Amino acid sequence: MTRARYSHLVGILGSSNAGKTCLLTSLYLQACHGLLRPEFRFAGSLTLQGFELRARKLRTWTNGSMPDQFADHTVLADPRSPAFVHMALDRPGRPGGQGRVELLLADLPGEWSSQLINQASTAKRFDFLARADALVIVVEGPRLAFDSTRHAELMNLRHLLRRLADDVGVDAHAPLVLVASKCDELNMIVPPALAEAEGYARDLGFFPAIVPTASFSRRPERVPNGQGVIDVVHAILKGLPPILEQTPPLQIQKPFRSFWQHRDW
Ligand SMILES: Nc1nc2c(ncn2[C@@H]2O[C@H](COP(=O)(O)OP(=O)(O)OP(=O)(O)O)[C@@H](O)[C@H]2O)c(=O)[nH]1
Ligand SMILES: [Mg+2]
C-alpha cells in the first residue's frame, strides 16, 4: 500500500485502558457516518474488518445503556509486530485529489508503552516509529485531573517521552499530539497537569499539541460523542511540513525521510 501511495503513518501510544482503540473507533464511526463533513469525507479503508471488530462492543448495548467496556483490550495477532488500521480521508474543498490523506494508524496494546517505560531494551520493537509521520500519546484525562493519580500519570508520561526521544530515537520534528482522553468526564476541561507534560516534551525538542477528546461520551447530554477526535487529525496535519500535508509524490520517501530534519520546509 505504501508503495502505491504515500501513507501517513501515525504511532498511537499510551498505557492500557487509556482509550487508544476507542479513539480510532470513534474516528472510524464518525467518518463512515458522514459526521466529519463538510471538511472531511470518508474515502475508504483497507482494514474495514479491523475497524468493525473494534466497534463490535459499541454496537451491542444491553438494556439501552452503554457498556462499561467500549472495546476489547488490544491483543496483537503477532506479539512482535504492531497492528495498523487504514483510513483514507478526503478533503473535498481541495482540487485534483490533493485533499486525500491515507492514514495508517498503529493500534498498540498498552503494555507496549508500559514496558517501554520500564525497560529500555523493548525500544527495538518501536523501530517502525522511525518512519512515523506523527505520534499520538493518549493519557486518561480524569487520571491527570485527580490528585490521587496525577503524579503517577505525569511520571509515566515523562518517562515515555524520554524513552521515545532517547531510546527509540523518534524524530522530534514529527508532530506530537498529547491527547487527554475521556474528557466527557471533565466537561472537556483539559487537566492543567497536561501543560506540565507539554513543557517537558518541548524541553526534549518536540512540538506538542494538546487535544481533549471524548471518543464516546458517558454524558452525551453535556458533551457530544466524538468531541475532539477530528481535532487529533487536524493537529497531525497541521504539524506536518507542507509537502506532507496532502498526498505527496512518492519519490520523497527516498532518501529515507531526511527532509524531516528541516522544520521550515
Ligand atoms: N468516559 C469515557 N470512557 C472512555 C472513552 N474512551 C474509552 N473509555 C473507556 O476506557 C476503556 C478502555 O478504552 P480502550 O480504547 O480499549 O483503551 P486502550 O488504550 O485501547 O487499552 P489497551 O488496548 O488495553 O491498551 C473503554 O472500554 C471505556 O470504558 C471516552 O471517550 N469516554
Ligand atoms: Mg486498545
PDB file of C-alpha atoms and ligand atoms in Angstrom:
ATOM      1  CA  MET A   1       0.000   0.000   0.000  1.00  0.00           C
ATOM      2  CA  THR A   2       2.750   2.419   0.902  1.00  0.00           C
ATOM      3  CA  ARG A   3       4.344   1.679  -2.456  1.00  0.00           C
ATOM      4  CA  ALA A   4       1.205   2.703  -4.292  1.00  0.00           C
ATOM      5  CA  ARG A   5       0.553   5.946  -2.412  1.00  0.00           C
ATOM      6  CA  TYR A   6       2.225   7.991   0.233  1.00  0.00           C
ATOM      7  CA  SER A   7       0.633   6.975   3.535  1.00  0.00           C
ATOM      8  CA  HIS A   8       0.798   8.909   6.750  1.00  0.00           C
ATOM      9  CA  LEU A   9       1.938   6.564   9.464  1.00  0.00           C
ATOM     10  CA  VAL A  10       0.789   7.512  12.952  1.00  0.00           C
ATOM     11  CA  GLY A  11       2.001   5.795  16.125  1.00  0.00           C
ATOM     12  CA  ILE A  12      -0.558   5.783  18.921  1.00  0.00           C
ATOM     13  CA  LEU A  13       0.836   5.134  22.374  1.00  0.00           C
ATOM     14  CA  GLY A  14      -0.393   5.232  25.940  1.00  0.00           C
ATOM     15  CA  SER A  15      -0.970   2.884  28.825  1.00  0.00           C
ATOM     16  CA  SER A  16      -3.587   0.169  28.938  1.00  0.00           C
ATOM     17  CA  ASN A  17      -7.134   1.481  29.179  1.00  0.00           C
ATOM     18  CA  ALA A  18      -6.025   4.966  28.073  1.00  0.00           C
ATOM     19  CA  GLY A  19      -8.595   4.998  25.272  1.00  0.00           C
ATOM     20  CA  LYS A  20      -6.393   4.438  22.204  1.00  0.00           C
ATOM     21  CA  THR A  21      -8.636   1.908  20.471  1.00  0.00           C
ATOM     22  CA  CYS A  22     -11.752   3.952  21.260  1.00  0.00           C
ATOM     23  CA  LEU A  23     -10.124   6.987  19.667  1.00  0.00           C
ATOM     24  CA  LEU A  24      -9.626   5.057  16.429  1.00  0.00           C
ATOM     25  CA  THR A  25     -13.077   3.529  16.563  1.00  0.00           C
ATOM     26  CA  SER A  26     -14.715   6.875  17.169  1.00  0.00           C
ATOM     27  CA  LEU A  27     -12.862   8.364  14.203  1.00  0.00           C
ATOM     28  CA  TYR A  28     -13.979   5.455  12.041  1.00  0.00           C
ATOM     29  CA  LEU A  29     -17.630   5.609  13.099  1.00  0.00           C
ATOM     30  CA  GLN A  30     -17.779   9.372  12.638  1.00  0.00           C
ATOM     31  CA  ALA A  31     -16.083   9.151   9.236  1.00  0.00           C
ATOM     32  CA  CYS A  32     -18.261   6.407   7.815  1.00  0.00           C
ATOM     33  CA  HIS A  33     -21.451   8.023   9.110  1.00  0.00           C
ATOM     34  CA  GLY A  34     -20.574  11.267   7.369  1.00  0.00           C
ATOM     35  CA  LEU A  35     -20.186  13.185  10.628  1.00  0.00           C
ATOM     36  CA  LEU A  36     -16.893  14.761   9.584  1.00  0.00           C
ATOM     37  CA  ARG A  37     -18.482  16.578   6.656  1.00  0.00           C
ATOM     38  CA  PRO A  38     -18.144  19.041   5.057  1.00  0.00           C
ATOM     39  CA  GLU A  39     -14.447  19.209   5.789  1.00  0.00           C
ATOM     40  CA  PHE A  40     -13.591  15.517   5.540  1.00  0.00           C
ATOM     41  CA  ARG A  41     -15.193  12.697   3.613  1.00  0.00           C
ATOM     42  CA  PHE A  42     -14.607   9.024   4.298  1.00  0.00           C
ATOM     43  CA  ALA A  43     -12.684   7.721   1.293  1.00  0.00           C
ATOM     44  CA  GLY A  44     -12.431   4.069   2.285  1.00  0.00           C
ATOM     45  CA  SER A  45     -10.441   1.700   4.382  1.00  0.00           C
ATOM     46  CA  LEU A  46      -8.453  -1.407   3.563  1.00  0.00           C
ATOM     47  CA  THR A  47      -8.993  -2.648   7.098  1.00  0.00           C
ATOM     48  CA  LEU A  48     -12.766  -2.351   7.421  1.00  0.00           C
ATOM     49  CA  GLN A  49     -12.903  -5.644   9.218  1.00  0.00           C
ATOM     50  CA  GLY A  50     -10.341  -4.430  11.736  1.00  0.00           C
ATOM     51  CA  PHE A  51     -12.429  -1.351  12.490  1.00  0.00           C
ATOM     52  CA  GLU A  52     -15.630  -3.357  12.672  1.00  0.00           C
ATOM     53  CA  LEU A  53     -14.081  -5.813  15.106  1.00  0.00           C
ATOM     54  CA  ARG A  54     -13.044  -2.903  17.308  1.00  0.00           C
ATOM     55  CA  ALA A  55     -16.527  -1.372  17.110  1.00  0.00           C
ATOM     56  CA  ARG A  56     -18.320  -4.628  17.940  1.00  0.00           C
ATOM     57  CA  LYS A  57     -18.867  -3.918  21.637  1.00  0.00           C
ATOM     58  CA  LEU A  58     -20.232  -0.460  20.864  1.00  0.00           C
ATOM     59  CA  ARG A  59     -22.858  -1.878  18.554  1.00  0.00           C
ATOM     60  CA  THR A  60     -24.360  -4.185  21.167  1.00  0.00           C
ATOM     61  CA  TRP A  61     -25.854  -2.324  24.081  1.00  0.00           C
ATOM     62  CA  THR A  62     -27.773  -4.170  26.771  1.00  0.00           C
ATOM     63  CA  ASN A  63     -30.888  -2.649  28.354  1.00  0.00           C
ATOM     64  CA  GLY A  64     -30.333   0.578  26.443  1.00  0.00           C
ATOM     65  CA  SER A  65     -27.251   1.587  28.386  1.00  0.00           C
ATOM     66  CA  MET A  66     -23.670   1.954  27.229  1.00  0.00           C
ATOM     67  CA  PRO A  67     -21.386  -0.968  28.039  1.00  0.00           C
ATOM     68  CA  ASP A  68     -18.811  -0.426  30.804  1.00  0.00           C
ATOM     69  CA  GLN A  69     -16.126  -1.573  28.449  1.00  0.00           C
ATOM     70  CA  PHE A  70     -16.361   0.003  24.995  1.00  0.00           C
ATOM     71  CA  ALA A  71     -13.612  -2.043  23.355  1.00  0.00           C
ATOM     72  CA  ASP A  72     -11.633  -5.212  23.907  1.00  0.00           C
ATOM     73  CA  HIS A  73      -8.143  -4.871  25.278  1.00  0.00           C
ATOM     74  CA  THR A  74      -5.870  -4.749  22.250  1.00  0.00           C
ATOM     75  CA  VAL A  75      -4.068  -8.017  21.605  1.00  0.00           C
ATOM     76  CA  LEU A  76      -1.738  -8.385  18.648  1.00  0.00           C
ATOM     77  CA  ALA A  77      -2.010 -11.326  16.270  1.00  0.00           C
ATOM     78  CA  ASP A  78       1.777 -11.363  16.156  1.00  0.00           C
ATOM     79  CA  PRO A  79       3.021 -10.093  19.516  1.00  0.00           C
ATOM     80  CA  ARG A  80       6.204  -8.762  17.920  1.00  0.00           C
ATOM     81  CA  SER A  81       4.697  -6.617  15.183  1.00  0.00           C
ATOM     82  CA  PRO A  82       2.363  -3.659  15.526  1.00  0.00           C
ATOM     83  CA  ALA A  83      -1.144  -3.743  14.059  1.00  0.00           C
ATOM     84  CA  PHE A  84      -2.259  -0.966  11.749  1.00  0.00           C
ATOM     85  CA  VAL A  85      -5.664   0.177  10.661  1.00  0.00           C
ATOM     86  CA  HIS A  86      -6.024   2.138   7.460  1.00  0.00           C
ATOM     87  CA  MET A  87      -8.353   5.014   6.722  1.00  0.00           C
ATOM     88  CA  ALA A  88      -8.448   7.332   3.730  1.00  0.00           C
ATOM     89  CA  LEU A  89      -9.994  10.744   4.218  1.00  0.00           C
ATOM     90  CA  ASP A  90     -10.718  13.227   1.510  1.00  0.00           C
ATOM     91  CA  ARG A  91     -10.994  16.973   1.884  1.00  0.00           C
ATOM     92  CA  PRO A  92     -13.491  17.826  -0.868  1.00  0.00           C
ATOM     93  CA  GLY A  93     -12.537  21.515  -0.726  1.00  0.00           C
ATOM     94  CA  ARG A  94      -9.178  20.761  -2.337  1.00  0.00           C
ATOM     95  CA  PRO A  95      -8.926  20.241  -6.084  1.00  0.00           C
ATOM     96  CA  GLY A  96      -7.486  17.342  -8.067  1.00  0.00           C
ATOM     97  CA  GLY A  97      -7.373  14.722  -5.328  1.00  0.00           C
ATOM     98  CA  GLN A  98      -4.940  16.869  -3.346  1.00  0.00           C
ATOM     99  CA  GLY A  99      -7.077  16.673  -0.261  1.00  0.00           C
ATOM    100  CA  ARG A 100      -6.756  12.923   0.130  1.00  0.00           C
ATOM    101  CA  VAL A 101      -4.820  11.594   3.096  1.00  0.00           C
ATOM    102  CA  GLU A 102      -4.084   7.956   3.729  1.00  0.00           C
ATOM    103  CA  LEU A 103      -3.751   7.293   7.430  1.00  0.00           C
ATOM    104  CA  LEU A 104      -2.035   4.194   8.746  1.00  0.00           C
ATOM    105  CA  LEU A 105      -2.804   4.161  12.439  1.00  0.00           C
ATOM    106  CA  ALA A 106      -0.917   1.840  14.767  1.00  0.00           C
ATOM    107  CA  ASP A 107      -3.194   0.365  17.414  1.00  0.00           C
ATOM    108  CA  LEU A 108      -0.768  -0.912  20.048  1.00  0.00           C
ATOM    109  CA  PRO A 109      -1.526  -2.701  23.291  1.00  0.00           C
ATOM    110  CA  GLY A 110      -0.939  -0.537  26.360  1.00  0.00           C
ATOM    111  CA  GLU A 111       1.728  -2.976  27.578  1.00  0.00           C
ATOM    112  CA  TRP A 112       4.000  -1.842  24.789  1.00  0.00           C
ATOM    113  CA  SER A 113       4.078   1.649  26.281  1.00  0.00           C
ATOM    114  CA  SER A 114       4.318   0.425  29.909  1.00  0.00           C
ATOM    115  CA  GLN A 115       7.131  -1.970  29.063  1.00  0.00           C
ATOM    116  CA  LEU A 116       8.970   0.735  27.168  1.00  0.00           C
ATOM    117  CA  ILE A 117       8.785   2.931  30.277  1.00  0.00           C
ATOM    118  CA  ASN A 118      10.195   0.168  32.488  1.00  0.00           C
ATOM    119  CA  GLN A 119      12.680  -1.439  30.127  1.00  0.00           C
ATOM    120  CA  ALA A 120      14.733   0.445  27.571  1.00  0.00           C
ATOM    121  CA  SER A 121      15.543  -2.879  25.872  1.00  0.00           C
ATOM    122  CA  THR A 122      11.973  -3.061  24.481  1.00  0.00           C
ATOM    123  CA  ALA A 123      12.654   0.044  22.371  1.00  0.00           C
ATOM    124  CA  LYS A 124      13.635  -2.155  19.423  1.00  0.00           C
ATOM    125  CA  ARG A 125      10.032  -3.165  18.750  1.00  0.00           C
ATOM    126  CA  PHE A 126       9.238   0.517  18.128  1.00  0.00           C
ATOM    127  CA  ASP A 127      11.671   0.710  15.211  1.00  0.00           C
ATOM    128  CA  PHE A 128       8.732   1.316  12.890  1.00  0.00           C
ATOM    129  CA  LEU A 129       8.299   4.721  14.527  1.00  0.00           C
ATOM    130  CA  ALA A 130      11.412   5.947  12.739  1.00  0.00           C
ATOM    131  CA  ARG A 131       9.153   6.135   9.690  1.00  0.00           C
ATOM    132  CA  ALA A 132       6.224   7.693  11.603  1.00  0.00           C
ATOM    133  CA  ASP A 133       4.789  10.938  10.285  1.00  0.00           C
ATOM    134  CA  ALA A 134       3.226  11.712  13.648  1.00  0.00           C
ATOM    135  CA  LEU A 135       2.945  10.441  17.198  1.00  0.00           C
ATOM    136  CA  VAL A 136      -0.138  10.457  19.363  1.00  0.00           C
ATOM    137  CA  ILE A 137       0.140   9.791  23.088  1.00  0.00           C
ATOM    138  CA  VAL A 138      -3.150   9.132  24.807  1.00  0.00           C
ATOM    139  CA  VAL A 139      -3.469   9.866  28.537  1.00  0.00           C
ATOM    140  CA  GLU A 140      -6.628   9.459  30.569  1.00  0.00           C
ATOM    141  CA  GLY A 141      -7.835  12.978  31.292  1.00  0.00           C
ATOM    142  CA  PRO A 142      -9.526  12.096  34.612  1.00  0.00           C
ATOM    143  CA  ARG A 143      -6.367  10.380  35.877  1.00  0.00           C
ATOM    144  CA  LEU A 144      -4.432  13.553  35.149  1.00  0.00           C
ATOM    145  CA  ALA A 145      -7.077  15.666  36.836  1.00  0.00           C
ATOM    146  CA  PHE A 146      -7.423  13.762  40.104  1.00  0.00           C
ATOM    147  CA  ASP A 147      -4.908  14.276  42.924  1.00  0.00           C
ATOM    148  CA  SER A 148      -4.603  10.568  43.688  1.00  0.00           C
ATOM    149  CA  THR A 149      -3.423   9.583  40.192  1.00  0.00           C
ATOM    150  CA  ARG A 150      -1.957  12.784  38.710  1.00  0.00           C
ATOM    151  CA  HIS A 151       1.595  12.320  39.879  1.00  0.00           C
ATOM    152  CA  ALA A 152       1.909   8.732  38.639  1.00  0.00           C
ATOM    153  CA  GLU A 153       0.390   9.629  35.250  1.00  0.00           C
ATOM    154  CA  LEU A 154       2.737  12.577  34.809  1.00  0.00           C
ATOM    155  CA  MET A 155       5.754  10.493  35.751  1.00  0.00           C
ATOM    156  CA  ASN A 156       4.776   7.808  33.244  1.00  0.00           C
ATOM    157  CA  LEU A 157       4.257  10.390  30.551  1.00  0.00           C
ATOM    158  CA  ARG A 158       7.635  11.958  31.210  1.00  0.00           C
ATOM    159  CA  HIS A 159       9.388   8.581  31.123  1.00  0.00           C
ATOM    160  CA  LEU A 160       7.578   7.608  27.944  1.00  0.00           C
ATOM    161  CA  LEU A 161       8.565  10.851  26.224  1.00  0.00           C
ATOM    162  CA  ARG A 162      12.164  10.439  27.281  1.00  0.00           C
ATOM    163  CA  ARG A 163      12.293   6.848  26.078  1.00  0.00           C
ATOM    164  CA  LEU A 164      10.815   7.841  22.726  1.00  0.00           C
ATOM    165  CA  ALA A 165      13.407  10.579  22.338  1.00  0.00           C
ATOM    166  CA  ASP A 166      16.459   8.744  23.680  1.00  0.00           C
ATOM    167  CA  ASP A 167      15.921   5.027  23.161  1.00  0.00           C
ATOM    168  CA  VAL A 168      13.502   4.758  20.241  1.00  0.00           C
ATOM    169  CA  GLY A 169      15.035   7.784  18.564  1.00  0.00           C
ATOM    170  CA  VAL A 170      11.812   9.191  17.104  1.00  0.00           C
ATOM    171  CA  ASP A 171      12.171  12.355  15.104  1.00  0.00           C
ATOM    172  CA  ALA A 172      11.245  15.219  17.386  1.00  0.00           C
ATOM    173  CA  HIS A 173      10.120  17.235  14.348  1.00  0.00           C
ATOM    174  CA  ALA A 174       7.257  14.861  13.649  1.00  0.00           C
ATOM    175  CA  PRO A 175       4.004  16.238  15.075  1.00  0.00           C
ATOM    176  CA  LEU A 176       3.329  15.036  18.603  1.00  0.00           C
ATOM    177  CA  VAL A 177      -0.248  15.132  19.848  1.00  0.00           C
ATOM    178  CA  LEU A 178      -0.910  14.719  23.561  1.00  0.00           C
ATOM    179  CA  VAL A 179      -4.494  13.521  23.793  1.00  0.00           C
ATOM    180  CA  ALA A 180      -6.392  13.846  27.064  1.00  0.00           C
ATOM    181  CA  SER A 181      -8.999  11.094  26.679  1.00  0.00           C
ATOM    182  CA  LYS A 182     -12.343  10.615  28.467  1.00  0.00           C
ATOM    183  CA  CYS A 183     -12.756  14.378  28.859  1.00  0.00           C
ATOM    184  CA  ASP A 184     -16.544  13.919  28.800  1.00  0.00           C
ATOM    185  CA  GLU A 185     -15.949  13.097  32.478  1.00  0.00           C
ATOM    186  CA  LEU A 186     -14.291  16.511  32.881  1.00  0.00           C
ATOM    187  CA  ASN A 187     -16.746  18.577  30.832  1.00  0.00           C
ATOM    188  CA  MET A 188     -13.995  18.872  28.208  1.00  0.00           C
ATOM    189  CA  ILE A 189     -11.747  20.845  30.533  1.00  0.00           C
ATOM    190  CA  VAL A 190      -8.118  19.999  29.824  1.00  0.00           C
ATOM    191  CA  PRO A 191      -6.382  18.920  33.044  1.00  0.00           C
ATOM    192  CA  PRO A 192      -3.802  21.626  33.860  1.00  0.00           C
ATOM    193  CA  ALA A 193      -1.199  18.913  34.524  1.00  0.00           C
ATOM    194  CA  LEU A 194      -1.021  18.272  30.799  1.00  0.00           C
ATOM    195  CA  ALA A 195       0.630  21.659  30.330  1.00  0.00           C
ATOM    196  CA  GLU A 196       3.454  20.366  32.526  1.00  0.00           C
ATOM    197  CA  ALA A 197       3.907  17.364  30.239  1.00  0.00           C
ATOM    198  CA  GLU A 198       3.768  19.670  27.232  1.00  0.00           C
ATOM    199  CA  GLY A 199       6.626  21.729  28.694  1.00  0.00           C
ATOM    200  CA  TYR A 200       8.630  18.594  29.278  1.00  0.00           C
ATOM    201  CA  ALA A 201       8.053  17.448  25.693  1.00  0.00           C
ATOM    202  CA  ARG A 202       9.250  20.845  24.463  1.00  0.00           C
ATOM    203  CA  ASP A 203      12.400  20.508  26.539  1.00  0.00           C
ATOM    204  CA  LEU A 204      13.066  17.253  24.678  1.00  0.00           C
ATOM    205  CA  GLY A 205      12.733  19.089  21.361  1.00  0.00           C
ATOM    206  CA  PHE A 206       9.168  18.062  20.438  1.00  0.00           C
ATOM    207  CA  PHE A 207       6.471  20.445  19.175  1.00  0.00           C
ATOM    208  CA  PRO A 208       3.460  19.085  21.034  1.00  0.00           C
ATOM    209  CA  ALA A 209      -0.210  19.918  20.608  1.00  0.00           C
ATOM    210  CA  ILE A 210      -2.777  19.186  23.311  1.00  0.00           C
ATOM    211  CA  VAL A 211      -6.199  17.845  22.347  1.00  0.00           C
ATOM    212  CA  PRO A 212      -9.009  16.880  24.768  1.00  0.00           C
ATOM    213  CA  THR A 213     -11.298  14.157  23.450  1.00  0.00           C
ATOM    214  CA  ALA A 214     -14.500  12.343  24.309  1.00  0.00           C
ATOM    215  CA  SER A 215     -14.427   9.414  21.882  1.00  0.00           C
ATOM    216  CA  PHE A 216     -17.645   8.048  23.387  1.00  0.00           C
ATOM    217  CA  SER A 217     -19.314  10.292  25.869  1.00  0.00           C
ATOM    218  CA  ARG A 218     -20.865   8.917  29.030  1.00  0.00           C
ATOM    219  CA  ARG A 219     -22.628  12.274  29.347  1.00  0.00           C
ATOM    220  CA  PRO A 220     -23.877  12.897  25.813  1.00  0.00           C
ATOM    221  CA  GLU A 221     -26.361  15.488  27.070  1.00  0.00           C
ATOM    222  CA  ARG A 222     -23.412  17.665  28.139  1.00  0.00           C
ATOM    223  CA  VAL A 223     -20.584  16.538  25.879  1.00  0.00           C
ATOM    224  CA  PRO A 224     -21.376  15.157  22.432  1.00  0.00           C
ATOM    225  CA  ASN A 225     -19.983  11.790  21.381  1.00  0.00           C
ATOM    226  CA  GLY A 226     -16.743  12.008  19.494  1.00  0.00           C
ATOM    227  CA  GLN A 227     -15.894  15.541  20.517  1.00  0.00           C
ATOM    228  CA  GLY A 228     -12.280  16.443  19.839  1.00  0.00           C
ATOM    229  CA  VAL A 229     -11.483  13.293  17.855  1.00  0.00           C
ATOM    230  CA  ILE A 230     -11.181  15.028  14.493  1.00  0.00           C
ATOM    231  CA  ASP A 231      -9.017  17.677  16.188  1.00  0.00           C
ATOM    232  CA  VAL A 232      -6.389  14.965  16.612  1.00  0.00           C
ATOM    233  CA  VAL A 233      -6.306  14.581  12.817  1.00  0.00           C
ATOM    234  CA  HIS A 234      -6.192  18.368  12.448  1.00  0.00           C
ATOM    235  CA  ALA A 235      -3.275  18.593  14.856  1.00  0.00           C
ATOM    236  CA  ILE A 236      -1.409  15.880  12.942  1.00  0.00           C
ATOM    237  CA  LEU A 237      -1.958  17.515   9.561  1.00  0.00           C
ATOM    238  CA  LYS A 238      -1.166  20.973  10.897  1.00  0.00           C
ATOM    239  CA  GLY A 239       2.144  19.785  12.319  1.00  0.00           C
ATOM    240  CA  LEU A 240       3.328  18.236   9.042  1.00  0.00           C
ATOM    241  CA  PRO A 241       5.658  20.066   6.707  1.00  0.00           C
ATOM    242  CA  PRO A 242       3.634  21.447   3.745  1.00  0.00           C
ATOM    243  CA  ILE A 243       4.895  18.790   1.346  1.00  0.00           C
ATOM    244  CA  LEU A 244       3.419  16.075   3.545  1.00  0.00           C
ATOM    245  CA  GLU A 245       0.221  17.843   4.421  1.00  0.00           C
ATOM    246  CA  GLN A 246      -1.546  16.457   1.349  1.00  0.00           C
ATOM    247  CA  THR A 247      -0.854  13.267  -0.612  1.00  0.00           C
ATOM    248  CA  PRO A 248       2.765  13.916  -1.523  1.00  0.00           C
ATOM    249  CA  PRO A 249       4.601  12.432  -4.506  1.00  0.00           C
ATOM    250  CA  LEU A 250       6.029   9.042  -3.689  1.00  0.00           C
ATOM    251  CA  GLN A 251       9.615   9.932  -4.597  1.00  0.00           C
ATOM    252  CA  ILE A 252      10.010  11.978  -1.433  1.00  0.00           C
ATOM    253  CA  GLN A 253      10.205   8.785   0.578  1.00  0.00           C
ATOM    254  CA  LYS A 254      13.722   8.382  -0.802  1.00  0.00           C
ATOM    255  CA  PRO A 255      16.175   9.076   0.625  1.00  0.00           C
ATOM    256  CA  PHE A 256      14.874   7.888   3.938  1.00  0.00           C
ATOM    257  CA  ARG A 257      12.899  10.862   5.216  1.00  0.00           C
ATOM    258  CA  SER A 258      15.911  13.092   5.723  1.00  0.00           C
ATOM    259  CA  PHE A 259      13.743  16.095   4.723  1.00  0.00           C
ATOM    260  CA  TRP A 260      12.305  15.864   8.208  1.00  0.00           C
ATOM    261  CA  GLN A 261      15.434  17.457   9.550  1.00  0.00           C
ATOM    262  CA  HIS A 262      14.245  20.789   8.193  1.00  0.00           C
ATOM    263  CA  ARG A 263      11.373  22.210  10.174  1.00  0.00           C
ATOM    264  CA  ASP A 264      10.789  25.067   7.760  1.00  0.00           C
ATOM    265  CA  TRP A 265      10.149  23.018   4.663  1.00  0.00           C
TER     266      TRP A 265
HETATM  267  N1  LIG B   1     -15.948   8.177  29.575  1.00  0.00           N
HETATM  268  C1  LIG B   1     -15.219   7.695  28.587  1.00  0.00           C
HETATM  269  N2  LIG B   1     -14.678   6.468  28.695  1.00  0.00           N
HETATM  270  C2  LIG B   1     -13.930   6.015  27.665  1.00  0.00           C
HETATM  271  C3  LIG B   1     -13.693   6.789  26.488  1.00  0.00           C
HETATM  272  N3  LIG B   1     -12.898   6.090  25.663  1.00  0.00           N
HETATM  273  C4  LIG B   1     -12.640   4.923  26.295  1.00  0.00           C
HETATM  274  N4  LIG B   1     -13.259   4.870  27.503  1.00  0.00           N
HETATM  275  C5  LIG B   1     -13.219   3.766  28.477  1.00  0.00           C
HETATM  276  O1  LIG B   1     -11.900   3.262  28.533  1.00  0.00           O
HETATM  277  C6  LIG B   1     -11.890   1.869  28.235  1.00  0.00           C
HETATM  278  C7  LIG B   1     -10.615   1.479  27.542  1.00  0.00           C
HETATM  279  O2  LIG B   1     -10.592   2.047  26.253  1.00  0.00           O
HETATM  280  P1  LIG B   1      -9.687   1.407  25.092  1.00  0.00           P
HETATM  281  O3  LIG B   1      -9.822   2.285  23.908  1.00  0.00           O
HETATM  282  O4  LIG B   1      -9.975  -0.035  24.936  1.00  0.00           O
HETATM  283  O5  LIG B   1      -8.240   1.582  25.747  1.00  0.00           O
HETATM  284  P2  LIG B   1      -6.841   1.186  25.105  1.00  0.00           P
HETATM  285  O6  LIG B   1      -5.929   2.327  25.353  1.00  0.00           O
HETATM  286  O7  LIG B   1      -7.003   0.768  23.682  1.00  0.00           O
HETATM  287  O8  LIG B   1      -6.423  -0.033  26.030  1.00  0.00           O
HETATM  288  P3  LIG B   1      -5.478  -1.283  25.659  1.00  0.00           P
HETATM  289  O9  LIG B   1      -5.940  -1.904  24.397  1.00  0.00           O
HETATM  290  O10 LIG B   1      -5.658  -2.184  26.844  1.00  0.00           O
HETATM  291  O11 LIG B   1      -4.076  -0.746  25.587  1.00  0.00           O
HETATM  292  C8  LIG B   1     -13.167   1.649  27.421  1.00  0.00           C
HETATM  293  O12 LIG B   1     -13.599   0.313  27.475  1.00  0.00           O
HETATM  294  C9  LIG B   1     -14.133   2.590  28.090  1.00  0.00           C
HETATM  295  O13 LIG B   1     -14.653   2.019  29.276  1.00  0.00           O
HETATM  296  C10 LIG B   1     -14.304   8.085  26.412  1.00  0.00           C
HETATM  297  O14 LIG B   1     -14.176   8.842  25.427  1.00  0.00           O
HETATM  298  N5  LIG B   1     -15.050   8.472  27.496  1.00  0.00           N
HETATM  299 MG    MG B   2      -6.608  -0.933  22.688  1.00  0.00          MG
END
